mmCIF file of C-alpha atoms in Angstrom:
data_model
loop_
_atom_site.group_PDB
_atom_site.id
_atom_site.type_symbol
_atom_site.label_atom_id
_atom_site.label_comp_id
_atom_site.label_asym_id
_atom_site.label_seq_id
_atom_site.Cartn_x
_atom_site.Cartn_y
_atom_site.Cartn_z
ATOM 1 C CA UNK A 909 88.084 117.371 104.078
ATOM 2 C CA UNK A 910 84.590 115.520 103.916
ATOM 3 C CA UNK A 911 84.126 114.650 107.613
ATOM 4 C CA UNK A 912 83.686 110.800 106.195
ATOM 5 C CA UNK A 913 86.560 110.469 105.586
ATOM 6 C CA UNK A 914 88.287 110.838 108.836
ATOM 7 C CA UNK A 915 85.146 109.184 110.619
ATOM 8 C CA UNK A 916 85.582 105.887 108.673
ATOM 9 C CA UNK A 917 89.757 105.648 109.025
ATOM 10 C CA UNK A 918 89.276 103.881 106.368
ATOM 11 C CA UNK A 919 92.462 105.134 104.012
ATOM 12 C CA UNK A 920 95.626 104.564 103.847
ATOM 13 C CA UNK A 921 97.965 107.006 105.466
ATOM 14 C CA UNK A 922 100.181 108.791 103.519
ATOM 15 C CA UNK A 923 103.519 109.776 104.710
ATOM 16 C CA UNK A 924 105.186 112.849 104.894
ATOM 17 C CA UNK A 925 108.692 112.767 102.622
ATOM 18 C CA UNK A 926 110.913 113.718 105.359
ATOM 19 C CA UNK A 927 113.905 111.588 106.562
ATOM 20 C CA UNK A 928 113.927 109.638 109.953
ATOM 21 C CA UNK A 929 117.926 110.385 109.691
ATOM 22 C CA UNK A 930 120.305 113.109 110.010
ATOM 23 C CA UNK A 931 122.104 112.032 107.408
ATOM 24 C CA UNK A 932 120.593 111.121 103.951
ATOM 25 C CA UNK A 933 121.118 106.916 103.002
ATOM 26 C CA UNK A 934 119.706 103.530 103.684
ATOM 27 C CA UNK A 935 120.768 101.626 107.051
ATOM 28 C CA UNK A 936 121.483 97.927 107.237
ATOM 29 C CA UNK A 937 118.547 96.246 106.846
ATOM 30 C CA UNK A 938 117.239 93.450 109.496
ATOM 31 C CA UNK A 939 117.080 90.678 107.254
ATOM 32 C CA UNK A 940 115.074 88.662 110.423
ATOM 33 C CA UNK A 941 112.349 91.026 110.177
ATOM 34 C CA UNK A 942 108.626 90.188 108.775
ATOM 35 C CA UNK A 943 105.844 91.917 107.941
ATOM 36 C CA UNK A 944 102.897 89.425 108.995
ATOM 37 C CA UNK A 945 99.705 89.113 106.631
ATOM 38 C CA UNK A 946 96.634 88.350 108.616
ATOM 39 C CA UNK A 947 93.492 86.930 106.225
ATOM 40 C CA UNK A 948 91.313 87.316 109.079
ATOM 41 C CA UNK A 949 91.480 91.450 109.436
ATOM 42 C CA UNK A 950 92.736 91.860 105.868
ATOM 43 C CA UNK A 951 95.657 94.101 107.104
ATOM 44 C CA UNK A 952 98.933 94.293 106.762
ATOM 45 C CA UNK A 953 100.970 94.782 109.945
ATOM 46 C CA UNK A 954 104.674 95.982 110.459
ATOM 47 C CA UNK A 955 107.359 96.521 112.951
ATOM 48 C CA UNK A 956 106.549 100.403 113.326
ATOM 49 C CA UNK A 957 103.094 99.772 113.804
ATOM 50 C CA UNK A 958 103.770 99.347 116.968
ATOM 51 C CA UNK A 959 104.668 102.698 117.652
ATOM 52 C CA UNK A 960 102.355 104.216 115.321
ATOM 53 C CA UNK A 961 99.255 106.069 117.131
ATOM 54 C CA UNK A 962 96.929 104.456 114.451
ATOM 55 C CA UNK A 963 97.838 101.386 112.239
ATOM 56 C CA UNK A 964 96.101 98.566 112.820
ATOM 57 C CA UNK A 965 92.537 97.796 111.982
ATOM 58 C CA UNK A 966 91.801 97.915 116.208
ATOM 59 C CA UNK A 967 93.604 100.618 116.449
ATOM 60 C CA UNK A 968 91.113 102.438 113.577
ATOM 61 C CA UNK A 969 88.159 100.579 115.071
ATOM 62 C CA UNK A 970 88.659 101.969 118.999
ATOM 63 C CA UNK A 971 89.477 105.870 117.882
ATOM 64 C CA UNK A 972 86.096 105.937 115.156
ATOM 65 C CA UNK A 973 84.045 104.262 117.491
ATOM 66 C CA UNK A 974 84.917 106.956 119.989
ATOM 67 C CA UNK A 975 84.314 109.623 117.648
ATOM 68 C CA UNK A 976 81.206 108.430 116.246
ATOM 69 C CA UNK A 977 79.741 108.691 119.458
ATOM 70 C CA UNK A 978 81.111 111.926 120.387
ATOM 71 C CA UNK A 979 79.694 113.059 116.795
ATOM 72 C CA UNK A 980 76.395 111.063 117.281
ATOM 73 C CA UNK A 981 75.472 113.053 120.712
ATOM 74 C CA UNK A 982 76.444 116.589 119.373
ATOM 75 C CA UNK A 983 74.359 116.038 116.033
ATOM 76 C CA UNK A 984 71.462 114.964 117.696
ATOM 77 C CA UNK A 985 71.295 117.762 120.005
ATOM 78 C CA UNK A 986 71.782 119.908 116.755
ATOM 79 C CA UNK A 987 68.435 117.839 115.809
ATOM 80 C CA UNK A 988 70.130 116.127 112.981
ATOM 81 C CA UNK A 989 70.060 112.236 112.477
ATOM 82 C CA UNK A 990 72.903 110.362 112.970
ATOM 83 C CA UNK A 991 72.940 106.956 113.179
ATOM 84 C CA UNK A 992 76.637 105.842 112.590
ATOM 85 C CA UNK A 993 77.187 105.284 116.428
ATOM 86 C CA UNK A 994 74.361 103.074 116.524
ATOM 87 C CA UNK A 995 75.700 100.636 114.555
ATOM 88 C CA UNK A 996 74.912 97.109 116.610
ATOM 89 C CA UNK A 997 78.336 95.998 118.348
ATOM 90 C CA UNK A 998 78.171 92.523 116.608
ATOM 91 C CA UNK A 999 78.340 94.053 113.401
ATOM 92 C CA UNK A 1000 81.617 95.980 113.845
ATOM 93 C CA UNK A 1001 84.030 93.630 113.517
ATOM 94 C CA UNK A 1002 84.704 94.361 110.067
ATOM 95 C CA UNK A 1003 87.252 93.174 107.552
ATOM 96 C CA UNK A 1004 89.679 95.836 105.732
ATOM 97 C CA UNK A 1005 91.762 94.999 102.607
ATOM 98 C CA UNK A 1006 95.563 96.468 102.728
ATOM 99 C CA UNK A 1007 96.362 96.258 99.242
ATOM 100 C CA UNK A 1008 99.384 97.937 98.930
ATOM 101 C CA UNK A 1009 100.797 95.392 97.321
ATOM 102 C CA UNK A 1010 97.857 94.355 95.167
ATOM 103 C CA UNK A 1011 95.534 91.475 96.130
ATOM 104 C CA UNK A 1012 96.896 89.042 98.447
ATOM 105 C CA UNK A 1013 93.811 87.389 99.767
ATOM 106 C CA UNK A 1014 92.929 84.307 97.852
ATOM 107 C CA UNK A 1015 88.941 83.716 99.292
ATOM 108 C CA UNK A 1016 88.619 87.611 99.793
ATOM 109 C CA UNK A 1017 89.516 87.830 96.171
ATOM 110 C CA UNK A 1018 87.071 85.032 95.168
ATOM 111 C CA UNK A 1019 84.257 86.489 97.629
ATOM 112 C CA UNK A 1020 84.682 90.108 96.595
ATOM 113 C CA UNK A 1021 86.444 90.606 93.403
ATOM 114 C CA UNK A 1022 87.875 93.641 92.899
ATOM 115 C CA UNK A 1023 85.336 95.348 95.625
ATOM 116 C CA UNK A 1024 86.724 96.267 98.939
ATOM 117 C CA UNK A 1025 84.780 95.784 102.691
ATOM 118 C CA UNK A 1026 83.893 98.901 104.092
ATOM 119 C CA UNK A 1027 83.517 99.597 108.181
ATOM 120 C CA UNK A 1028 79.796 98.571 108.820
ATOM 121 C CA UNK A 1029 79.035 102.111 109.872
ATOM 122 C CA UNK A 1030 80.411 103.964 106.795
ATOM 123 C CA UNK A 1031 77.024 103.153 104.307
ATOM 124 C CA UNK A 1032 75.311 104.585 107.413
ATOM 125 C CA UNK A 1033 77.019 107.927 107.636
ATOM 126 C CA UNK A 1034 76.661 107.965 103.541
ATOM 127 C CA UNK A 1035 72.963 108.206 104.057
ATOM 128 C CA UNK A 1036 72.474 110.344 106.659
ATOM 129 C CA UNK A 1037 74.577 112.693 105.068
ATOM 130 C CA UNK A 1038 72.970 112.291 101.540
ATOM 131 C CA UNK A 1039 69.489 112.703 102.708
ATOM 132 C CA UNK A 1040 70.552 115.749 105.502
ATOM 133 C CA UNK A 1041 72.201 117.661 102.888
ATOM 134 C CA UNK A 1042 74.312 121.011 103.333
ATOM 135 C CA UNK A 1043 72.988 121.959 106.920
ATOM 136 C CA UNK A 1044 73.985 118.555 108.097
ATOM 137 C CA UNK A 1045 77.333 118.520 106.485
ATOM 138 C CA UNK A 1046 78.265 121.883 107.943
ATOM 139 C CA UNK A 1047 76.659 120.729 111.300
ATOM 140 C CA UNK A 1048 78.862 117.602 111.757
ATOM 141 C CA UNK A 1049 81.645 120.022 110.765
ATOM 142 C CA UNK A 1050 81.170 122.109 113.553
ATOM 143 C CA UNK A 1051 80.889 119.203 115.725
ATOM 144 C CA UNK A 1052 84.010 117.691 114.379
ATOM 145 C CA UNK A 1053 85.832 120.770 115.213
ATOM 146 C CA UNK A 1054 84.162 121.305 118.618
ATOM 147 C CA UNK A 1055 84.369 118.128 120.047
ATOM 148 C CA UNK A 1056 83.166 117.578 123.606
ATOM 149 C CA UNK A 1057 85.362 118.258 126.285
ATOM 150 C CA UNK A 1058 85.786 114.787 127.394
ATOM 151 C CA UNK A 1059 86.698 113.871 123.700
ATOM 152 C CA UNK A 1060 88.956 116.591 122.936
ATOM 153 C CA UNK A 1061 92.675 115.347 122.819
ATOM 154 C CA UNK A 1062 91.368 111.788 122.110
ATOM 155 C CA UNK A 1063 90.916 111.505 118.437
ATOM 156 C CA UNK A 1064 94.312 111.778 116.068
ATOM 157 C CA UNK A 1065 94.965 115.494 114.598
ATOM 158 C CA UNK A 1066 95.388 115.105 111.295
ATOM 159 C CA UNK A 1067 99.615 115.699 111.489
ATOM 160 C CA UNK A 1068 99.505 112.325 113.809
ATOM 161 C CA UNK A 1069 97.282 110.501 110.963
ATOM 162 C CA UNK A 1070 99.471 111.543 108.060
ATOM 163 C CA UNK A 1071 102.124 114.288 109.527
ATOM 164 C CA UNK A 1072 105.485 114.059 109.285
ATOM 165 C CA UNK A 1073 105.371 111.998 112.905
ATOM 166 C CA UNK A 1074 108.648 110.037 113.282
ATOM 167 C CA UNK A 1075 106.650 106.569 113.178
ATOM 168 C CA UNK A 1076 105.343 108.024 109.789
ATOM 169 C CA UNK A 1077 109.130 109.121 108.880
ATOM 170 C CA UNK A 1078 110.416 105.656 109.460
ATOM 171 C CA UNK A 1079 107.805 103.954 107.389
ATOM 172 C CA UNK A 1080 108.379 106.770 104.440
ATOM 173 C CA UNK A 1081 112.526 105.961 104.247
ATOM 174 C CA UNK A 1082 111.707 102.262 104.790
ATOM 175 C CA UNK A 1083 109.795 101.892 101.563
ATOM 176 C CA UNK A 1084 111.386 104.032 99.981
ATOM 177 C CA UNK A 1085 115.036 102.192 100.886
ATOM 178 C CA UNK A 1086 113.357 98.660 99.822
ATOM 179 C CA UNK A 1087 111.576 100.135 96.359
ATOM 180 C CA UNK A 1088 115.689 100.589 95.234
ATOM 181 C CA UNK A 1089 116.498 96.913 96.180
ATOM 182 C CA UNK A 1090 116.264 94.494 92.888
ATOM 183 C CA UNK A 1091 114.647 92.045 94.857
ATOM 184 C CA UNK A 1092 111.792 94.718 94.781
ATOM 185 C CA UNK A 1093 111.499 94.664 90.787
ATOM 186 C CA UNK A 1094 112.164 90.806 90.264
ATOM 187 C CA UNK A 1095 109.007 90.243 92.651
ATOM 188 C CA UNK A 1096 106.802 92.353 91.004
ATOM 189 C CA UNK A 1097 108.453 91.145 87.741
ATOM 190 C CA UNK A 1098 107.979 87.238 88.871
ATOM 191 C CA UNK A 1099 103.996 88.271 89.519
ATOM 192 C CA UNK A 1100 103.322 90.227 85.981
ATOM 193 C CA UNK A 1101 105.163 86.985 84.248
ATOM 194 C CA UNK A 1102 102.072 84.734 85.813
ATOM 195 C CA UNK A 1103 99.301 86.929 85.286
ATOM 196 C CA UNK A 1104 100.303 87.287 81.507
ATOM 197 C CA UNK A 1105 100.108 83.293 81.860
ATOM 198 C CA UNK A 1106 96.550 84.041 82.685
ATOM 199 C CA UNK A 1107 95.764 86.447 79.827
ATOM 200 C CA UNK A 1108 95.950 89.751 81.672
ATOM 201 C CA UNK A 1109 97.925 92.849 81.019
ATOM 202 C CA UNK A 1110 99.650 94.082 83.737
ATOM 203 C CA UNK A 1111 100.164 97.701 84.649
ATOM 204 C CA UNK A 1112 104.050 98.197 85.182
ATOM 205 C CA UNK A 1113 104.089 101.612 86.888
ATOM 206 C CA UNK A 1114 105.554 101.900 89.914
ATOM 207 C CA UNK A 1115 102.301 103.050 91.642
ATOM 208 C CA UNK A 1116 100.283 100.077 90.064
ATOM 209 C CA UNK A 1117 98.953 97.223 91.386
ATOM 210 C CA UNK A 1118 96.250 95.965 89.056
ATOM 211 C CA UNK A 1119 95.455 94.962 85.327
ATOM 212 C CA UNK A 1120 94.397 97.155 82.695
ATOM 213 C CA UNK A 1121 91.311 94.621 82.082
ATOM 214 C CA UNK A 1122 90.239 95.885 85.736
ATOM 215 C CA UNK A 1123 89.250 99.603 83.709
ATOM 216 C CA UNK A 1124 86.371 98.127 82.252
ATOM 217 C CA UNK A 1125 85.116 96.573 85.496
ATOM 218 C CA UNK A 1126 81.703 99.187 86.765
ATOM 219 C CA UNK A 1127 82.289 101.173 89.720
ATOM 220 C CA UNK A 1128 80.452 102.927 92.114
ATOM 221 C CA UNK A 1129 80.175 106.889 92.985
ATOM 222 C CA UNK A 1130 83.662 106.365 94.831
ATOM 223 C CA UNK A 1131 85.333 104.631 92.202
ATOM 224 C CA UNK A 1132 84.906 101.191 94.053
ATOM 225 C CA UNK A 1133 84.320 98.095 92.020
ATOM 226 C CA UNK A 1134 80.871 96.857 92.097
ATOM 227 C CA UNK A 1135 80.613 93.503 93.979
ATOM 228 C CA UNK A 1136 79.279 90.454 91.921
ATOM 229 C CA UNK A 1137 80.746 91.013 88.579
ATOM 230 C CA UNK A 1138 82.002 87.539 87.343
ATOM 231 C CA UNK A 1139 85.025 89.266 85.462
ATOM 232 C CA UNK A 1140 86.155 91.281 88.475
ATOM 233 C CA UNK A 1141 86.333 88.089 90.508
ATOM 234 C CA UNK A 1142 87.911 86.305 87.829
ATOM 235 C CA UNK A 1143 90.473 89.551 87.459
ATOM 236 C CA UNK A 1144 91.156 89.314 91.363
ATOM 237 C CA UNK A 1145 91.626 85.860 91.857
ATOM 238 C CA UNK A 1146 94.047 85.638 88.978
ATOM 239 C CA UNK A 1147 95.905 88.757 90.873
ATOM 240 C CA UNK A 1148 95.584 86.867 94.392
ATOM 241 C CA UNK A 1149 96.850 83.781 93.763
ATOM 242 C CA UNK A 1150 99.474 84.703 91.122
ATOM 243 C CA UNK A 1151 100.165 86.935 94.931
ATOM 244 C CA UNK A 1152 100.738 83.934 96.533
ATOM 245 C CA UNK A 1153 102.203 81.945 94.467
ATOM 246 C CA UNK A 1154 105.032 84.078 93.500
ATOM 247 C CA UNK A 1155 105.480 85.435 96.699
ATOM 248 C CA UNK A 1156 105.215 88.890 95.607
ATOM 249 C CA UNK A 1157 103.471 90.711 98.628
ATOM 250 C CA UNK A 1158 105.178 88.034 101.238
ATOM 251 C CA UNK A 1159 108.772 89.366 99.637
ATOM 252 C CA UNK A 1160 108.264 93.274 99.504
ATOM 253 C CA UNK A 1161 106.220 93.427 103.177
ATOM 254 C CA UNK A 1162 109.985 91.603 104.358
ATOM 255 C CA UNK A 1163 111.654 94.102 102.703
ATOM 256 C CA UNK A 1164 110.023 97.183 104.267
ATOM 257 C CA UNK A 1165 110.118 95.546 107.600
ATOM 258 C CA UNK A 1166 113.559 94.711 107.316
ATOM 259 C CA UNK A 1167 114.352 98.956 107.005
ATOM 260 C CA UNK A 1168 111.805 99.556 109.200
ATOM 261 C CA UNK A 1169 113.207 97.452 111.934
ATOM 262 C CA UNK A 1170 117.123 98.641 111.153
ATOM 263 C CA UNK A 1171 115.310 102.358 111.964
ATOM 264 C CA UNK A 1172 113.693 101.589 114.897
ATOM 265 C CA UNK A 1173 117.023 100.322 116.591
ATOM 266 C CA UNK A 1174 118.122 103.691 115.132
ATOM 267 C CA UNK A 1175 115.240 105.502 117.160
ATOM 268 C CA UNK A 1176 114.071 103.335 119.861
ATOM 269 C CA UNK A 1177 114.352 105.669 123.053
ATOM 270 C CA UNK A 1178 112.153 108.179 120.877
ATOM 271 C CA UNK A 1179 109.890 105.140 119.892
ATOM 272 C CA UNK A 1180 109.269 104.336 123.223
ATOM 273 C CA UNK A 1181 107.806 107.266 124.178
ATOM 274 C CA UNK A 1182 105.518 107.553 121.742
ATOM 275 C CA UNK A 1183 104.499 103.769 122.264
ATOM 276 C CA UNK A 1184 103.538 104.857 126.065
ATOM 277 C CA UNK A 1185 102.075 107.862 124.522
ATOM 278 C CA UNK A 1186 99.914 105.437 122.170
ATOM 279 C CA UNK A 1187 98.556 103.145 124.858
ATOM 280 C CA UNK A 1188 97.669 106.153 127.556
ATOM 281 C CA UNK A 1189 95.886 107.767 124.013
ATOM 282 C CA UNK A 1190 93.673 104.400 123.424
ATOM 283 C CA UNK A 1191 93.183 103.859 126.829
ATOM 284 C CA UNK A 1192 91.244 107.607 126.752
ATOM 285 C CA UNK A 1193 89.196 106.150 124.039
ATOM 286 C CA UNK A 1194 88.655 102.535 125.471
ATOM 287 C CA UNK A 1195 87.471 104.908 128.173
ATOM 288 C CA UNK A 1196 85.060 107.368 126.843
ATOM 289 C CA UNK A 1197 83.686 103.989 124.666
ATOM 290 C CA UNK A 1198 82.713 102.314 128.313
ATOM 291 C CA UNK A 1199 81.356 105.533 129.914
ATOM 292 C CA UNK A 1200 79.312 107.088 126.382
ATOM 293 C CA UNK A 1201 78.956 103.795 124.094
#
């Protein structure tokens, strides 16, 4: 794996396909539960997350600001250049974009288009890396899999990023339990219907979120939509606000939460632990931050 890509956190996780349950079939759903849509971090956040070691954007933000330093000390004493630690604190209170469910964001849409925010540091580490080559990529290699000894236990393995954890488990069955719901399909139908009103074709696979007019839009190296094209912002906006005004994202968020809350109940004395577990862990890296930052 391209050491980038676990230093920006930047992804999202995917989950093992292993059951939370002994037995195979969907509990009760909590039909009180929400997933809650916050504009201001672009994410996302459910029930489970809670529980999850990393799954918020702060949650991201703490454990790669930990490891960029970690990273930044060993490269330099390697004699390599490595700047993504030295990224100025007022800068790294970035914005992500969840869009599991498509575009949600109305201004983000209209500010970015189809482009996506990246963590302040990530352009950064891009350089460094492009201009140090192969000796620096092997170097922060061996310092990712050396870390110091008062880093090592702090930063997520990669079977509590994307293993089959029991937080991770949980959110697996819960989408997977709302997907089969036809409240699912007539949301995602009710959203297509009013972006055909706006002359766009939407892609109807289950795995698709976009237009097929969004194919044509230019990318970058990584497949990211270049920012300041007038058709991708007029492609995302129409996606955004058909969002909001069908409801679409709003309705399937409720519908995970809803499992994901019935599975909790199911596993809370497990849950706990691993919630204690979670705030000892980002206490460690709130920690190292204050004594290394």
């Amino acid at each position: 794996m391209l050491p980038g890509v676990v230093v920006t956190l930047g992804s999202i996780l995917l989950f093992a396909a292993c059951s939370s349950q002994d037995a195979p079939g969907p509990v009760a759903p909590v039909p009180t539960a929400r997933a809650v849509f916050d504009e201001r971090t672009g994410e996302i956040r459910f029930p489970i997350d809670d529980y999850s070691l990393v799954s918020t954007w702060a949650d991201r933000d703490i454990f790669a600001t930990a490891l960029n330093i970690d990273l930044g000390r060993c490269m330099r004493a390697k004699g390599f250049v490595f700047r993504a630690d030295q990224v100025p604190k007022t800068n790294t209170e970035d914005h992500t974009a969840d869009r599991r469910y498509g575009l949600w964001d109305v201004e983000e849409a209209k500010r970015l288009g189809l482009s996506a925010p990246n963590p302040p540091f990530s352009q950064v580490f891009k350089d460094d890396h492009a201009a140090g080559g192969a000796k620096w990529e092997a170097a922060i290699e061996d310092c990712q899999a050396n870390p110091s000894p008062d880093f090592a236990g702090v930063y997520p393995t990669n079977e509590e990023l994307a293993g089959a954890t029991l937080p991770n488990r949980i959110a697996n069955d819960a989408s997977s339990w709302a997907r089969e719901q036809p409240e699912w399909n007539a949301a995602r139908e009710a959203w297509w219907a009013c972006l055909r009103k706006d002359g766009l074709t939407p892609e109807t696979s289950s795995q698709s979120w976009s237009v097929s007019e969004s194919i044509a839009i230019p990318r970058d190296e990584d497949g990211v939509a270049l920012p300041d094209n007038p058709q991708s912002i007029r492609i995302a906006y129409s996606q955004a606000r058909c969002n909001v005004e069908t409801g679409m994202a709003q309705t399937l968020g409720n519908l995970e939460a809803s499992y994901q809350a019935a599975l909790i109940a199911k596993n809370q004395a497990a849950l706990n632990i691993l919630k204690t577990e979670k705030i000892e862990r980002l206490k460690r890296a709130r920690d190292f931050i204050a004594k290394n930052g």
